[in-house]
mmCIF file of C-alpha atoms in Angstrom:
data_model
loop_
_atom_site.group_PDB
_atom_site.id
_atom_site.type_symbol
_atom_site.label_atom_id
_atom_site.label_comp_id
_atom_site.label_asym_id
_atom_site.label_seq_id
_atom_site.Cartn_x
_atom_site.Cartn_y
_atom_site.Cartn_z
ATOM 1 C CA MET A 1 6.590 31.655 -18.739
ATOM 2 C CA LEU A 2 8.511 28.387 -18.870
ATOM 3 C CA GLY A 3 11.020 27.254 -16.277
ATOM 4 C CA GLU A 4 14.633 26.540 -17.233
ATOM 5 C CA PHE A 5 14.249 22.767 -17.173
ATOM 6 C CA GLU A 6 10.956 22.942 -19.041
ATOM 7 C CA TYR A 7 12.693 24.898 -21.764
ATOM 8 C CA LEU A 8 15.544 22.385 -21.937
ATOM 9 C CA LEU A 9 13.083 19.501 -22.208
ATOM 10 C CA LEU A 10 10.985 21.137 -24.940
ATOM 11 C CA THR A 11 14.083 22.082 -26.917
ATOM 12 C CA ALA A 12 15.574 18.591 -26.648
ATOM 13 C CA ALA A 13 12.273 17.063 -27.783
ATOM 14 C CA VAL A 14 12.072 19.392 -30.805
ATOM 15 C CA ARG A 15 15.693 18.610 -31.763
ATOM 16 C CA LEU A 16 15.033 14.873 -31.587
ATOM 17 C CA GLY A 17 11.881 15.172 -33.703
ATOM 18 C CA ASP A 18 9.878 11.976 -34.249
ATOM 19 C CA GLY A 19 12.372 9.920 -32.239
ATOM 20 C CA ALA A 20 11.834 11.847 -28.989
ATOM 21 C CA TYR A 21 11.084 9.717 -25.935
ATOM 22 C CA GLY A 22 12.080 9.597 -22.250
ATOM 23 C CA ALA A 23 15.517 7.993 -22.379
ATOM 24 C CA VAL A 24 16.882 9.913 -25.399
ATOM 25 C CA ILE A 25 15.545 13.259 -24.171
ATOM 26 C CA ARG A 26 17.331 12.615 -20.898
ATOM 27 C CA GLN A 27 20.548 11.708 -22.708
ATOM 28 C CA GLU A 28 20.300 14.822 -24.892
ATOM 29 C CA ILE A 29 19.847 17.098 -21.865
ATOM 30 C CA GLU A 30 22.725 15.470 -19.993
ATOM 31 C CA GLN A 31 25.086 15.689 -22.969
ATOM 32 C CA THR A 32 24.192 19.308 -23.740
ATOM 33 C CA THR A 33 24.232 20.726 -20.239
ATOM 34 C CA GLY A 34 26.825 18.394 -18.715
ATOM 35 C CA ARG A 35 24.499 17.984 -15.726
ATOM 36 C CA ARG A 36 22.704 14.910 -14.469
ATOM 37 C CA CYS A 37 19.025 14.759 -15.352
ATOM 38 C CA SER A 38 17.037 12.674 -12.914
ATOM 39 C CA LEU A 39 14.251 10.397 -14.048
ATOM 40 C CA GLY A 40 11.931 11.976 -11.490
ATOM 41 C CA ALA A 41 12.517 15.495 -12.819
ATOM 42 C CA LEU A 42 12.089 14.297 -16.412
ATOM 43 C CA TYR A 43 8.797 12.439 -15.959
ATOM 44 C CA THR A 44 7.158 14.932 -13.599
ATOM 45 C CA THR A 45 8.085 17.784 -15.971
ATOM 46 C CA LEU A 46 6.735 15.813 -18.933
ATOM 47 C CA ASP A 47 3.436 15.430 -17.066
ATOM 48 C CA ARG A 48 3.318 19.111 -16.156
ATOM 49 C CA LEU A 49 3.999 20.219 -19.724
ATOM 50 C CA GLU A 50 1.392 17.793 -21.052
ATOM 51 C CA THR A 51 -1.183 19.159 -18.598
ATOM 52 C CA LYS A 52 -0.391 22.686 -19.826
ATOM 53 C CA GLY A 53 -0.913 21.469 -23.396
ATOM 54 C CA LEU A 54 2.676 22.252 -24.431
ATOM 55 C CA LEU A 55 3.399 18.705 -25.556
ATOM 56 C CA GLU A 56 1.663 15.389 -26.065
ATOM 57 C CA THR A 57 2.823 11.906 -25.156
ATOM 58 C CA TRP A 58 1.728 8.416 -26.142
ATOM 59 C CA MET A 59 3.012 4.890 -25.707
ATOM 60 C CA GLY A 60 5.213 3.836 -28.606
ATOM 61 C CA GLU A 61 6.634 0.506 -29.696
ATOM 62 C CA ALA A 62 8.645 -1.868 -27.515
ATOM 63 C CA THR A 63 12.207 -2.826 -28.459
ATOM 64 C CA PRO A 64 14.404 -5.747 -27.322
ATOM 65 C CA GLN A 65 17.090 -3.368 -25.964
ATOM 66 C CA ARG A 66 14.415 -1.979 -23.613
ATOM 67 C CA GLY A 67 13.585 -5.445 -22.353
ATOM 68 C CA GLY A 68 10.456 -5.516 -24.514
ATOM 69 C CA ARG A 69 8.990 -2.459 -22.825
ATOM 70 C CA ALA A 70 7.195 0.381 -24.590
ATOM 71 C CA LYS A 71 8.550 3.935 -24.992
ATOM 72 C CA ARG A 72 6.755 7.073 -23.909
ATOM 73 C CA MET A 73 6.974 9.098 -27.106
ATOM 74 C CA VAL A 74 6.922 12.904 -26.977
ATOM 75 C CA ARG A 75 5.795 15.510 -29.493
ATOM 76 C CA VAL A 76 5.900 19.268 -28.799
ATOM 77 C CA SER A 77 2.660 21.063 -29.659
ATOM 78 C CA ALA A 78 2.327 24.435 -31.451
ATOM 79 C CA GLU A 79 1.718 26.083 -28.060
ATOM 80 C CA GLY A 80 4.890 24.444 -26.747
ATOM 81 C CA ILE A 81 6.933 25.831 -29.641
ATOM 82 C CA GLU A 82 5.424 29.273 -29.038
ATOM 83 C CA GLU A 83 6.259 29.171 -25.309
ATOM 84 C CA ALA A 84 9.821 27.948 -25.956
ATOM 85 C CA SER A 85 10.357 30.732 -28.539
ATOM 86 C CA ALA A 86 9.079 33.301 -26.046
ATOM 87 C CA PHE A 87 11.449 31.961 -23.368
ATOM 88 C CA HIS A 88 14.386 32.021 -25.768
ATOM 89 C CA GLU A 89 13.545 35.560 -26.855
ATOM 90 C CA ALA A 90 13.317 36.679 -23.215
ATOM 91 C CA VAL A 91 16.737 35.147 -22.453
ATOM 92 C CA LYS A 92 18.213 36.858 -25.525
ATOM 93 C CA GLN A 93 16.700 40.223 -24.612
ATOM 94 C CA ILE A 94 17.766 40.163 -20.999
ATOM 95 C CA SER A 95 21.255 39.054 -21.973
ATOM 96 C CA LEU A 96 21.870 42.037 -24.279
ATOM 97 C CA GLY A 97 24.926 43.920 -23.143
ATOM 98 C CA VAL A 98 25.978 41.573 -20.357
ATOM 99 C CA PRO A 99 29.697 40.624 -20.426
ATOM 100 C CA TRP A 100 29.265 36.906 -21.068
ATOM 101 C CA ALA A 101 26.873 37.517 -23.965
ATOM 102 C CA ILE A 102 29.303 40.000 -25.536
ATOM 103 C CA GLN A 103 32.224 37.576 -25.132
ATOM 104 C CA GLN A 104 30.100 34.829 -26.693
ATOM 105 C CA ALA A 105 29.263 37.079 -29.667
ATOM 106 C CA GLU A 106 32.975 37.832 -30.173
ATOM 107 C CA ILE A 107 33.943 34.165 -30.135
ATOM 108 C CA GLU A 108 31.222 33.116 -32.568
ATOM 109 C CA PRO A 109 31.803 34.342 -36.166
ATOM 110 C CA MET O 1 22.513 -12.121 -5.114
ATOM 111 C CA THR O 2 22.968 -8.317 -5.273
ATOM 112 C CA ARG O 3 21.452 -8.269 -8.736
ATOM 113 C CA ARG O 4 18.444 -10.274 -7.559
ATOM 114 C CA LEU O 5 17.983 -7.929 -4.595
ATOM 115 C CA ALA O 6 18.239 -4.901 -6.889
ATOM 116 C CA ARG O 7 15.683 -6.450 -9.233
ATOM 117 C CA SER O 8 13.219 -7.079 -6.404
ATOM 118 C CA LEU O 9 13.737 -3.556 -5.037
ATOM 119 C CA THR O 10 13.158 -2.125 -8.503
ATOM 120 C CA GLY O 11 9.989 -4.203 -8.816
ATOM 121 C CA ILE O 12 8.669 -3.017 -5.444
ATOM 122 C CA LEU O 13 9.360 0.641 -6.239
ATOM 123 C CA ALA O 14 7.989 0.388 -9.782
ATOM 124 C CA ALA O 15 4.751 -1.101 -8.430
ATOM 125 C CA ALA O 16 3.958 2.314 -6.945
ATOM 126 C CA LEU O 17 3.788 3.843 -10.436
ATOM 127 C CA ASP O 18 0.854 3.765 -12.845
ATOM 128 C CA PRO O 19 1.167 0.861 -15.331
ATOM 129 C CA PRO O 20 1.971 2.943 -18.471
ATOM 130 C CA GLU O 21 4.548 5.017 -16.603
ATOM 131 C CA ARG O 22 6.033 1.858 -15.060
ATOM 132 C CA GLU O 23 6.420 0.384 -18.536
ATOM 133 C CA ALA O 24 8.166 3.475 -19.923
ATOM 134 C CA VAL O 25 10.410 4.016 -16.897
ATOM 135 C CA LEU O 26 11.573 0.397 -16.631
ATOM 136 C CA GLY O 27 12.243 0.429 -20.388
ATOM 137 C CA ASP O 28 14.299 3.628 -20.049
ATOM 138 C CA LEU O 29 16.311 2.105 -17.210
ATOM 139 C CA ALA O 30 16.984 -1.039 -19.247
ATOM 140 C CA GLU O 31 17.994 1.006 -22.280
ATOM 141 C CA THR O 32 20.392 3.358 -20.490
ATOM 142 C CA SER O 33 22.077 0.331 -18.854
ATOM 143 C CA GLN O 34 23.060 2.164 -15.672
ATOM 144 C CA GLY O 35 24.205 0.214 -12.654
ATOM 145 C CA PRO O 36 21.519 -1.225 -10.372
ATOM 146 C CA ALA O 37 22.241 1.379 -7.674
ATOM 147 C CA CYS O 38 21.724 4.276 -10.114
ATOM 148 C CA GLY O 39 18.512 2.693 -11.386
ATOM 149 C CA ILE O 40 17.134 2.292 -7.885
ATOM 150 C CA ARG O 41 18.116 5.863 -6.956
ATOM 151 C CA ASP O 42 16.379 7.189 -10.082
ATOM 152 C CA LEU O 43 13.269 5.166 -9.448
ATOM 153 C CA LEU O 44 13.212 6.163 -5.787
ATOM 154 C CA GLY O 45 13.396 9.824 -6.785
ATOM 155 C CA LEU O 46 10.505 9.474 -9.225
ATOM 156 C CA VAL O 47 8.321 7.512 -6.773
ATOM 157 C CA ALA O 48 9.052 10.038 -3.998
ATOM 158 C CA ARG O 49 8.072 12.928 -6.262
ATOM 159 C CA ARG O 50 4.863 11.162 -7.329
ATOM 160 C CA GLN O 51 3.917 10.318 -3.737
ATOM 161 C CA LEU O 52 4.644 13.841 -2.492
ATOM 162 C CA PHE O 53 2.725 15.358 -5.390
ATOM 163 C CA ALA O 54 -0.328 13.249 -4.556
ATOM 164 C CA TRP O 55 -0.315 14.619 -0.973
ATOM 165 C CA LYS O 56 -0.836 18.153 -2.310
ATOM 166 C CA SER O 57 -4.557 17.420 -2.636
ATOM 167 C CA TRP O 58 -6.882 17.048 0.378
ATOM 168 C CA GLN O 59 -8.241 13.558 -0.368
ATOM 169 C CA PRO O 60 -5.251 11.499 0.874
ATOM 170 C CA TRP O 61 -5.235 13.488 4.130
ATOM 171 C CA VAL O 62 -8.915 12.744 4.724
ATOM 172 C CA VAL O 63 -8.433 9.036 3.949
ATOM 173 C CA ALA O 64 -5.380 8.884 6.251
ATOM 174 C CA ILE O 65 -6.952 10.725 9.205
ATOM 175 C CA VAL O 66 -10.493 9.370 8.988
ATOM 176 C CA PHE O 67 -9.815 5.807 7.874
ATOM 177 C CA ILE O 68 -6.225 4.546 7.810
ATOM 178 C CA MET O 69 -4.859 5.587 11.196
ATOM 179 C CA PRO O 70 -7.955 4.844 13.322
ATOM 180 C CA ILE O 71 -8.442 1.471 11.655
ATOM 181 C CA SER O 72 -4.779 0.619 12.228
ATOM 182 C CA ILE O 73 -5.197 1.175 15.980
ATOM 183 C CA TRP O 74 -8.491 -0.710 15.923
ATOM 184 C CA LEU O 75 -6.830 -3.676 14.262
ATOM 185 C CA THR O 76 -4.129 -3.697 16.948
ATOM 186 C CA VAL O 77 -6.791 -3.685 19.661
ATOM 187 C CA LEU O 78 -8.620 -6.593 18.015
ATOM 188 C CA SER O 79 -5.352 -8.531 17.589
ATOM 189 C CA ARG O 80 -4.441 -8.013 21.230
ATOM 190 C CA ARG O 81 -7.906 -8.956 22.395
ATOM 191 C CA ILE O 82 -7.782 -12.193 20.422
ATOM 192 C CA ALA O 83 -4.242 -12.943 21.634
ATOM 193 C CA ASP O 84 -5.164 -12.164 25.262
ATOM 194 C CA SER O 85 -8.320 -14.259 25.300
ATOM 195 C CA ASN O 86 -6.488 -17.217 23.749
ATOM 196 C CA ALA O 87 -3.531 -16.686 26.103
ATOM 197 C CA ILE O 88 -5.700 -17.360 29.130
ATOM 198 C CA SER O 89 -6.852 -20.735 27.767
ATOM 199 C CA LEU O 90 -3.368 -21.568 26.525
ATOM 200 C CA TRP O 91 -1.898 -20.855 29.949
ATOM 201 C CA ARG O 92 -4.630 -22.952 31.587
ATOM 202 C CA TYR O 93 -3.949 -25.949 29.328
ATOM 203 C CA SER O 94 -0.175 -25.687 29.656
ATOM 204 C CA HIS O 95 -0.004 -25.061 33.425
ATOM 205 C CA LEU O 96 -3.046 -26.553 35.076
ATOM 206 C CA TRP O 97 -3.141 -30.035 33.610
ATOM 207 C CA GLU O 98 -2.573 -33.145 35.675
ATOM 208 C CA GLN O 99 -1.468 -36.629 34.777
ATOM 209 C CA TYR O 100 -5.033 -37.799 35.221
ATOM 210 C CA ASP O 101 -6.119 -35.528 32.328
ATOM 211 C CA LEU O 102 -3.993 -37.532 29.879
ATOM 212 C CA TYR O 103 -6.373 -40.480 30.317
ATOM 213 C CA ASN O 104 -9.465 -38.318 30.026
ATOM 214 C CA VAL O 105 -11.140 -38.153 26.602
ATOM 215 C CA LEU O 106 -12.988 -34.987 27.578
ATOM 216 C CA PHE O 107 -9.679 -33.206 28.155
ATOM 217 C CA TYR O 108 -8.569 -33.954 24.572
ATOM 218 C CA ARG O 109 -11.958 -32.882 23.293
ATOM 219 C CA GLU O 110 -11.693 -29.615 25.186
ATOM 220 C CA VAL O 111 -8.176 -28.981 23.854
ATOM 221 C CA ALA O 112 -9.331 -29.760 20.308
ATOM 222 C CA LEU O 113 -12.281 -27.352 20.662
ATOM 223 C CA PHE O 114 -9.965 -24.665 22.020
ATOM 224 C CA SER O 115 -7.536 -25.201 19.120
ATOM 225 C CA LEU O 116 -10.385 -24.916 16.618
ATOM 226 C CA ASP O 117 -11.712 -21.781 18.257
ATOM 227 C CA CYS O 118 -8.219 -20.272 18.366
ATOM 228 C CA ALA O 119 -7.679 -21.070 14.661
ATOM 229 C CA ARG O 120 -11.122 -19.641 13.797
ATOM 230 C CA SER O 121 -10.406 -16.369 15.604
ATOM 231 C CA LEU O 122 -6.962 -16.019 13.999
ATOM 232 C CA ILE O 123 -8.376 -16.759 10.520
ATOM 233 C CA ALA O 124 -11.112 -14.172 11.133
ATOM 234 C CA LEU O 125 -8.444 -11.649 12.181
ATOM 235 C CA ALA O 126 -6.355 -12.375 9.081
ATOM 236 C CA CYS O 127 -9.432 -12.047 6.822
ATOM 237 C CA PHE O 128 -10.442 -8.786 8.438
ATOM 238 C CA ALA O 129 -6.876 -7.419 8.172
ATOM 239 C CA TRP O 130 -6.752 -8.427 4.497
ATOM 240 C CA ALA O 131 -10.078 -6.654 3.849
ATOM 241 C CA ILE O 132 -8.773 -3.498 5.533
ATOM 242 C CA GLY O 133 -5.489 -3.665 3.600
ATOM 243 C CA PHE O 134 -7.388 -4.185 0.360
ATOM 244 C CA SER O 135 -9.570 -1.124 0.966
ATOM 245 C CA ILE O 136 -6.495 0.987 1.815
ATOM 246 C CA GLY O 137 -4.765 -0.190 -1.372
ATOM 247 C CA ALA O 138 -7.825 0.655 -3.455
ATOM 248 C CA LEU O 139 -8.628 3.988 -1.758
ATOM 249 C CA ALA O 140 -5.074 5.309 -1.572
ATOM 250 C CA ARG O 141 -3.584 3.867 -4.748
ATOM 251 C CA ARG O 142 -1.660 7.034 -5.632
ATOM 252 C CA THR O 143 -0.198 7.409 -2.152
ATOM 253 C CA LEU O 144 0.307 3.711 -1.552
ATOM 254 C CA ILE O 145 3.761 3.826 0.060
ATOM 255 C CA VAL O 146 3.071 6.666 2.509
ATOM 256 C CA SER O 147 -0.471 5.442 3.260
ATOM 257 C CA GLY O 148 0.849 1.910 3.776
ATOM 258 C CA ALA O 149 3.457 3.277 6.182
ATOM 259 C CA LEU O 150 0.796 5.298 8.021
ATOM 260 C CA PHE O 151 -1.129 2.066 8.462
ATOM 261 C CA CYS O 152 1.784 -0.226 9.361
ATOM 262 C CA VAL O 153 3.747 2.024 11.725
ATOM 263 C CA PRO O 154 0.929 2.541 14.282
ATOM 264 C CA LEU O 155 0.064 -1.142 13.922
ATOM 265 C CA CYS O 156 3.623 -2.202 14.804
ATOM 266 C CA LEU O 157 4.226 0.461 17.433
ATOM 267 C CA THR O 158 0.980 -0.077 19.292
ATOM 268 C CA SER O 159 1.686 -3.802 19.391
ATOM 269 C CA LEU O 160 4.876 -3.069 21.337
ATOM 270 C CA VAL O 161 3.902 -0.134 23.550
ATOM 271 C CA PRO O 162 0.845 0.105 25.820
ATOM 272 C CA LEU O 163 -2.032 2.186 24.506
ATOM 273 C CA PRO O 164 -3.457 4.871 26.777
ATOM 274 C CA SER O 165 -7.026 4.689 28.001
ATOM 275 C CA LEU O 166 -8.814 7.770 26.673
ATOM 276 C CA GLY O 167 -11.763 7.910 29.035
ATOM 277 C CA HIS O 168 -14.320 5.534 30.466
ATOM 278 C CA LEU O 169 -17.848 5.969 29.307
ATOM 279 C CA VAL O 170 -17.936 7.852 26.020
ATOM 280 C CA PHE O 171 -14.825 6.526 24.331
ATOM 281 C CA ALA O 172 -13.013 3.673 25.948
ATOM 282 C CA PRO O 173 -10.293 2.106 23.906
ATOM 283 C CA PRO O 174 -8.208 0.114 24.577
ATOM 284 C CA ALA O 175 -6.035 -0.339 27.676
ATOM 285 C CA ARG O 176 -5.650 -4.007 28.536
ATOM 286 C CA SER O 177 -6.877 -5.063 31.936
ATOM 287 C CA PHE O 178 -5.082 -7.994 33.553
ATOM 288 C CA ASP O 179 -6.758 -7.623 36.951
ATOM 289 C CA HIS O 180 -8.326 -11.078 37.042
ATOM 290 C CA ASN O 181 -5.586 -12.970 35.223
ATOM 291 C CA GLY O 182 -2.399 -11.721 36.817
ATOM 292 C CA ALA O 183 -0.844 -15.193 36.837
ATOM 293 C CA VAL O 184 -1.052 -15.368 33.044
ATOM 294 C CA PHE O 185 -0.041 -11.839 32.196
ATOM 295 C CA THR O 186 3.051 -11.575 34.343
ATOM 296 C CA GLN O 187 4.840 -13.727 31.772
ATOM 297 C CA PRO O 188 6.345 -11.985 28.718
ATOM 298 C CA LEU O 189 5.204 -14.842 26.461
ATOM 299 C CA TYR O 190 1.545 -14.030 27.070
ATOM 300 C CA VAL O 191 1.741 -10.281 27.513
ATOM 301 C CA VAL O 192 4.244 -9.365 24.754
ATOM 302 C CA ILE O 193 5.223 -12.231 22.454
ATOM 303 C CA LEU O 194 1.810 -13.732 21.627
ATOM 304 C CA PRO O 195 0.136 -10.348 20.948
ATOM 305 C CA ALA O 196 3.130 -9.282 18.820
ATOM 306 C CA LEU O 197 2.911 -12.560 16.851
ATOM 307 C CA ALA O 198 -0.824 -12.049 16.364
ATOM 308 C CA VAL O 199 -0.268 -8.501 15.117
ATOM 309 C CA LEU O 200 2.657 -9.325 12.825
ATOM 310 C CA GLY O 201 1.514 -12.689 11.485
ATOM 311 C CA PHE O 202 -2.268 -12.390 11.398
ATOM 312 C CA ALA O 203 -2.778 -8.636 11.005
ATOM 313 C CA LEU O 204 0.264 -7.012 9.382
ATOM 314 C CA TYR O 205 1.130 -9.702 6.822
ATOM 315 C CA PRO O 206 -2.421 -10.216 5.472
ATOM 316 C CA ALA O 207 -2.952 -6.445 5.475
ATOM 317 C CA LEU O 208 0.201 -5.949 3.376
ATOM 318 C CA ARG O 209 -1.005 -8.599 0.910
ATOM 319 C CA GLY O 210 -4.364 -6.824 0.824
ATOM 320 C CA ILE O 211 -2.712 -3.437 0.194
ATOM 321 C CA ALA O 212 -0.786 -4.868 -2.774
ATOM 322 C CA GLN O 213 -3.887 -6.550 -4.236
ATOM 323 C CA GLY O 214 -6.093 -3.496 -3.597
ATOM 324 C CA GLY O 215 -3.540 -1.290 -5.355
ATOM 325 C CA ALA O 216 -3.753 -3.495 -8.451
ATOM 326 C CA MET O 217 -7.574 -3.511 -8.413
ATOM 327 C CA ALA O 218 -7.830 -0.487 -10.740
ATOM 328 C CA GLN O 219 -7.160 -2.854 -13.667
ATOM 329 C CA ALA O 220 -9.978 -5.254 -12.745
ATOM 330 C CA ARG O 221 -13.378 -5.344 -14.450
ATOM 331 C CA PRO O 222 -15.946 -2.910 -12.956
ATOM 332 C CA GLN O 223 -18.302 -5.778 -11.930
ATOM 333 C CA LYS O 224 -15.540 -7.531 -10.013
ATOM 334 C CA ARG O 225 -14.479 -4.260 -8.403
ATOM 335 C CA GLY O 226 -18.044 -3.467 -7.327
ATOM 336 C CA LEU O 227 -18.564 -6.934 -5.867
ATOM 337 C CA LEU O 228 -15.301 -6.840 -3.926
ATOM 338 C CA PHE O 229 -15.958 -3.383 -2.512
ATOM 339 C CA ALA O 230 -19.489 -4.332 -1.439
ATOM 340 C CA ALA O 231 -18.170 -7.447 0.320
ATOM 341 C CA ILE O 232 -15.380 -5.501 2.017
ATOM 342 C CA ALA O 233 -17.738 -2.740 3.180
ATOM 343 C CA THR O 234 -20.080 -5.379 4.645
ATOM 344 C CA THR O 235 -17.190 -7.111 6.426
ATOM 345 C CA ILE O 236 -15.789 -3.936 7.974
ATOM 346 C CA GLY O 237 -19.288 -2.655 8.809
ATOM 347 C CA SER O 238 -20.377 -5.856 10.553
ATOM 348 C CA VAL O 239 -17.165 -6.027 12.608
ATOM 349 C CA ALA O 240 -17.526 -2.325 13.463
ATOM 350 C CA ILE O 241 -21.119 -2.753 14.679
ATOM 351 C CA ARG O 242 -20.247 -5.872 16.642
ATOM 352 C CA ASN O 243 -17.384 -4.073 18.410
ATOM 353 C CA ALA O 244 -19.002 -0.645 18.720
ATOM 354 C CA GLY O 245 -20.165 -1.351 22.275
ATOM 355 C CA ARG O 246 -16.585 -1.831 23.418
ATOM 356 C CA TRP O 247 -15.495 1.499 21.997
ATOM 357 C CA TRP O 248 -18.499 3.618 22.834
ATOM 358 C CA PRO O 249 -19.998 2.104 25.986
ATOM 359 C CA LEU O 250 -22.950 4.544 25.852
ATOM 360 C CA LEU O 251 -24.257 2.630 22.827
ATOM 361 C CA TYR O 252 -24.047 -0.541 24.871
ATOM 362 C CA TYR O 253 -25.478 1.124 27.991
ATOM 363 C CA TYR O 254 -28.625 2.359 26.252
ATOM 364 C CA GLY O 255 -28.974 -0.876 24.282
ATOM 365 C CA ILE O 256 -29.004 1.000 20.960
ATOM 366 C CA LEU O 257 -27.274 -1.734 19.011
ATOM 367 C CA SER O 258 -28.652 -4.741 20.898
ATOM 368 C CA PRO O 259 -31.597 -5.448 18.533
ATOM 369 C CA LEU O 260 -29.176 -5.455 15.619
ATOM 370 C CA TRP O 261 -26.773 -7.892 17.302
ATOM 371 C CA GLY O 262 -29.622 -10.298 17.970
ATOM 372 C CA ALA O 263 -30.999 -10.207 14.419
ATOM 373 C CA GLN O 264 -30.597 -13.419 12.441
ATOM 374 C CA LEU O 265 -29.598 -11.540 9.298
ATOM 375 C CA PHE O 266 -26.793 -9.766 11.155
ATOM 376 C CA ARG O 267 -25.458 -13.088 12.432
ATOM 377 C CA LEU O 268 -25.356 -14.307 8.850
ATOM 378 C CA LEU O 269 -23.629 -11.108 7.755
ATOM 379 C CA THR O 270 -20.855 -11.631 10.282
ATOM 380 C CA LEU O 271 -20.074 -14.916 8.550
ATOM 381 C CA LEU O 272 -18.997 -12.749 5.627
ATOM 382 C CA ILE O 273 -15.778 -12.010 7.479
ATOM 383 C CA TYR O 274 -14.435 -15.349 6.237
ATOM 384 C CA TRP O 275 -14.989 -14.627 2.548
ATOM 385 C CA PRO O 276 -11.410 -13.326 1.936
ATOM 386 C CA ALA O 277 -10.138 -16.813 2.863
ATOM 387 C CA VAL O 278 -12.414 -18.326 0.200
ATOM 388 C CA TYR O 279 -11.371 -15.635 -2.291
ATOM 389 C CA TRP O 280 -7.698 -16.289 -1.548
ATOM 390 C CA ILE O 281 -8.043 -20.076 -1.972
ATOM 391 C CA VAL O 282 -9.927 -19.666 -5.283
ATOM 392 C CA SER O 283 -7.313 -17.163 -6.553
ATOM 393 C CA ARG O 284 -4.471 -19.522 -5.616
ATOM 394 C CA LEU O 285 -6.174 -22.461 -7.343
ATOM 395 C CA ARG O 286 -6.663 -20.367 -10.477
ATOM 396 C CA ALA O 287 -3.035 -19.220 -10.382
ATOM 397 C CA VAL O 288 -1.870 -22.849 -10.114
ATOM 398 C CA ARG O 289 -4.155 -24.024 -12.917
ATOM 399 C CA ARG O 290 -3.279 -21.182 -15.337
ATOM 400 C CA PRO O 291 0.415 -22.067 -15.878
ATOM 401 C CA ARG O 292 -0.584 -25.722 -16.267
ATOM 402 C CA ALA O 293 -3.093 -24.748 -18.960
ATOM 403 C CA LEU O 294 -0.443 -22.587 -20.667
ATOM 404 C CA ARG O 295 2.061 -25.460 -20.539
ATOM 405 C CA GLY O 296 -0.599 -27.724 -22.018
ATOM 406 C CA ALA O 297 -1.233 -25.226 -24.851
ATOM 407 C CA GLY O 298 2.499 -24.918 -25.514
ATOM 408 C CA THR O 299 3.132 -28.646 -25.969
#
């Protein structure tokens, strides 16, 4: 079972698609959750997920806005998608009938 | 000024990361254009996590307990011994000279020989400290900051506080005995300042340089790595054997190591202690020549 931050990271990477790398994943998580995402948490979680085989990373191209330094590109593997779906399903199941989930369902058309 | 300081701090912290990760992280920091303080805090967090994670395995503990901490104390003892032995001569030349000596050629010759011997012993100490630092950097690359601190803190502390004597015959480091030279060692210059200078200038500084260079050795060619490690092992081994009698007097008492000390080959091996100085000079010369060659290619 994934952890909360692992799920956030995998989901952000899938949303960003081919353009997913460290800095933009971090930005995506911060914008979505409204919480600060530390570089340490991001890179250690990336390593952990890569070791589990849930994503793969490689060094991408360097750009001038990065001071000519390469990006660490991220791609979620099939196993990663499976694990994230399972986590999402578990959250949905356990949330059935709880007040905040009902309120949410009423707000959304 | 602040920006330059932040840049150097960032560089120091980033050096503790693996090269690909360093590249990606520094790029991310440049891209997100946070303030220098935020960048340093982020980097510090990542480095701390990496260092702590590395200590979850048993290897860094073994390296720290078996190698780093004992060798740090050993280096302090050697530094003090060199400072103390030179202090006696220094005191003699600065206090016991007479006007007559100024007209005596032999006096100048003696002072020159003492100066040479003092320089030789300090160079040997610096070379040995560099070799130790290099091996720590290479052995504990993933835990460089904590391992470096474990090496430097005992080195600095034991240069300021007296070390306890832990027995007489079996294991006898390293209390200093001033019984026969009380006149010299009542003065703070000889008992505190000179040993502290020897430790900081000729042990700590070269060791720190060695740690940084040893940490970067993973990128070197395997042949160069093998050659350096063999030379370092020989240096540390020959110094260890030469000093073993002082630490374990039983070895000295039963004459176990005496044949080895007398052997011609061993005497030659002890000359190896000076090789880091040669290595350092050659590296510096290469570093000076390289930019010149690049400038020449550019014009």
